[in-house]
């Protein structure tokens, strides 16, 4: 199994954890905010599970499939985090289309809500582009 395939399998695990956050007692507050920072709904959970299954299938299929997953997922997920900083909403859950922009904000809450998308998306994109480029 290539490094890219192993990374894709890692994304399967990370995304399944993200999808399960709402269902682990103690991780959401009385307002339904995960870690007191952001809200995840059924649509977000479905997106995380669908992405996790894509990661798993790509990781099990081939190095090429894993690379495609990492590049496409990474670009989309990182872009979602960037939109989150500028608007308060992402595009993957259609938030930018259903809510008025909250404007650019670099608050701690906004940063904590969007940094996972930037970090996971950025790592996936860089991995897909630069790990095992000629293998």
PDB file of C-alpha atoms in Angstrom, residues 47-118:
ATOM      1  CA  UNK A  47     -21.104  15.146   3.857  1.00  0.00           C
ATOM      2  CA  UNK A  48     -18.473  13.877   6.279  1.00  0.00           C
ATOM      3  CA  UNK A  49     -19.631  10.265   5.859  1.00  0.00           C
ATOM      4  CA  UNK A  50     -19.785  10.553   2.063  1.00  0.00           C
ATOM      5  CA  UNK A  51     -16.275  12.057   2.005  1.00  0.00           C
ATOM      6  CA  UNK A  52     -15.053   9.346   4.379  1.00  0.00           C
ATOM      7  CA  UNK A  53     -16.405   6.616   2.113  1.00  0.00           C
ATOM      8  CA  UNK A  54     -14.776   8.286  -0.891  1.00  0.00           C
ATOM      9  CA  UNK A  55     -11.477   8.347   1.030  1.00  0.00           C
ATOM     10  CA  UNK A  56     -11.818   4.676   1.986  1.00  0.00           C
ATOM     11  CA  UNK A  57     -12.677   3.523  -1.523  1.00  0.00           C
ATOM     12  CA  UNK A  58      -9.860   5.588  -3.048  1.00  0.00           C
ATOM     13  CA  UNK A  59      -7.395   4.329  -0.443  1.00  0.00           C
ATOM     14  CA  UNK A  60      -8.296   0.713  -1.111  1.00  0.00           C
ATOM     15  CA  UNK A  61      -8.407   1.041  -4.904  1.00  0.00           C
ATOM     16  CA  UNK A  62      -5.023   2.404  -5.939  1.00  0.00           C
ATOM     17  CA  UNK A  63      -2.342   5.039  -5.528  1.00  0.00           C
ATOM     18  CA  UNK A  64      -3.828   6.971  -8.448  1.00  0.00           C
ATOM     19  CA  UNK A  65      -7.325   6.931  -6.946  1.00  0.00           C
ATOM     20  CA  UNK A  66      -5.909   8.070  -3.595  1.00  0.00           C
ATOM     21  CA  UNK A  67      -4.043  10.931  -5.309  1.00  0.00           C
ATOM     22  CA  UNK A  68      -7.221  12.055  -7.090  1.00  0.00           C
ATOM     23  CA  UNK A  69      -9.161  11.959  -3.810  1.00  0.00           C
ATOM     24  CA  UNK A  70      -6.494  13.916  -1.941  1.00  0.00           C
ATOM     25  CA  UNK A  71      -6.199  16.636  -4.591  1.00  0.00           C
ATOM     26  CA  UNK A  72      -9.937  17.106  -5.180  1.00  0.00           C
ATOM     27  CA  UNK A  73     -10.988  16.737  -1.560  1.00  0.00           C
ATOM     28  CA  UNK A  74      -8.085  18.870  -0.373  1.00  0.00           C
ATOM     29  CA  UNK A  75      -8.886  21.738  -2.718  1.00  0.00           C
ATOM     30  CA  UNK A  76     -12.599  21.638  -1.858  1.00  0.00           C
ATOM     31  CA  UNK A  77     -12.107  21.324   1.897  1.00  0.00           C
ATOM     32  CA  UNK A  78      -9.436  24.022   2.036  1.00  0.00           C
ATOM     33  CA  UNK A  79     -11.619  26.301  -0.085  1.00  0.00           C
ATOM     34  CA  UNK A  80     -14.484  25.708   2.320  1.00  0.00           C
ATOM     35  CA  UNK A  81     -12.282  26.879   5.194  1.00  0.00           C
ATOM     36  CA  UNK A  82     -11.243  29.992   3.276  1.00  0.00           C
ATOM     37  CA  UNK A  83     -14.881  30.845   2.575  1.00  0.00           C
ATOM     38  CA  UNK A  84     -15.574  30.325   6.272  1.00  0.00           C
ATOM     39  CA  UNK A  85     -13.101  33.040   7.231  1.00  0.00           C
ATOM     40  CA  UNK A  86     -14.465  35.496   4.660  1.00  0.00           C
ATOM     41  CA  UNK A  87     -18.203  34.843   5.019  1.00  0.00           C
ATOM     42  CA  UNK A  88     -18.802  32.835   8.189  1.00  0.00           C
ATOM     43  CA  UNK A  89     -20.159  29.976   6.085  1.00  0.00           C
ATOM     44  CA  UNK A  90     -18.767  27.308   3.817  1.00  0.00           C
ATOM     45  CA  UNK A  91     -19.867  26.225   0.372  1.00  0.00           C
ATOM     46  CA  UNK A  92     -19.782  22.461   0.876  1.00  0.00           C
ATOM     47  CA  UNK A  93     -22.893  22.582   3.045  1.00  0.00           C
ATOM     48  CA  UNK A  94     -24.410  25.322   0.846  1.00  0.00           C
ATOM     49  CA  UNK A  95     -24.174  27.793   3.750  1.00  0.00           C
ATOM     50  CA  UNK A  96     -22.912  30.619   1.555  1.00  0.00           C
ATOM     51  CA  UNK A  97     -26.017  30.215  -0.618  1.00  0.00           C
ATOM     52  CA  UNK A  98     -28.567  30.066   2.201  1.00  0.00           C
ATOM     53  CA  UNK A  99     -27.180  32.672   4.631  1.00  0.00           C
ATOM     54  CA  UNK A 100     -26.175  36.306   4.375  1.00  0.00           C
ATOM     55  CA  UNK A 101     -22.433  36.829   4.706  1.00  0.00           C
ATOM     56  CA  UNK A 102     -21.222  37.664   8.198  1.00  0.00           C
ATOM     57  CA  UNK A 103     -18.151  39.352   6.729  1.00  0.00           C
ATOM     58  CA  UNK A 104     -14.468  38.718   7.276  1.00  0.00           C
ATOM     59  CA  UNK A 105     -13.564  37.904  10.853  1.00  0.00           C
ATOM     60  CA  UNK A 106     -10.430  36.540  12.480  1.00  0.00           C
ATOM     61  CA  UNK A 107     -11.962  35.863  15.902  1.00  0.00           C
ATOM     62  CA  UNK A 108     -10.942  32.849  17.958  1.00  0.00           C
ATOM     63  CA  UNK A 109     -14.276  31.131  17.359  1.00  0.00           C
ATOM     64  CA  UNK A 110     -14.178  31.654  13.595  1.00  0.00           C
ATOM     65  CA  UNK A 111     -10.554  30.501  13.518  1.00  0.00           C
ATOM     66  CA  UNK A 112     -11.242  27.355  15.531  1.00  0.00           C
ATOM     67  CA  UNK A 113     -14.236  26.530  13.321  1.00  0.00           C
ATOM     68  CA  UNK A 114     -12.280  26.923  10.069  1.00  0.00           C
ATOM     69  CA  UNK A 115      -8.744  25.809  10.902  1.00  0.00           C
ATOM     70  CA  UNK A 116      -9.632  22.090  10.706  1.00  0.00           C
ATOM     71  CA  UNK A 117     -10.829  22.641   7.131  1.00  0.00           C
ATOM     72  CA  UNK A 118      -7.723  24.622   6.218  1.00  0.00           C
TER      73      UNK A 118
END
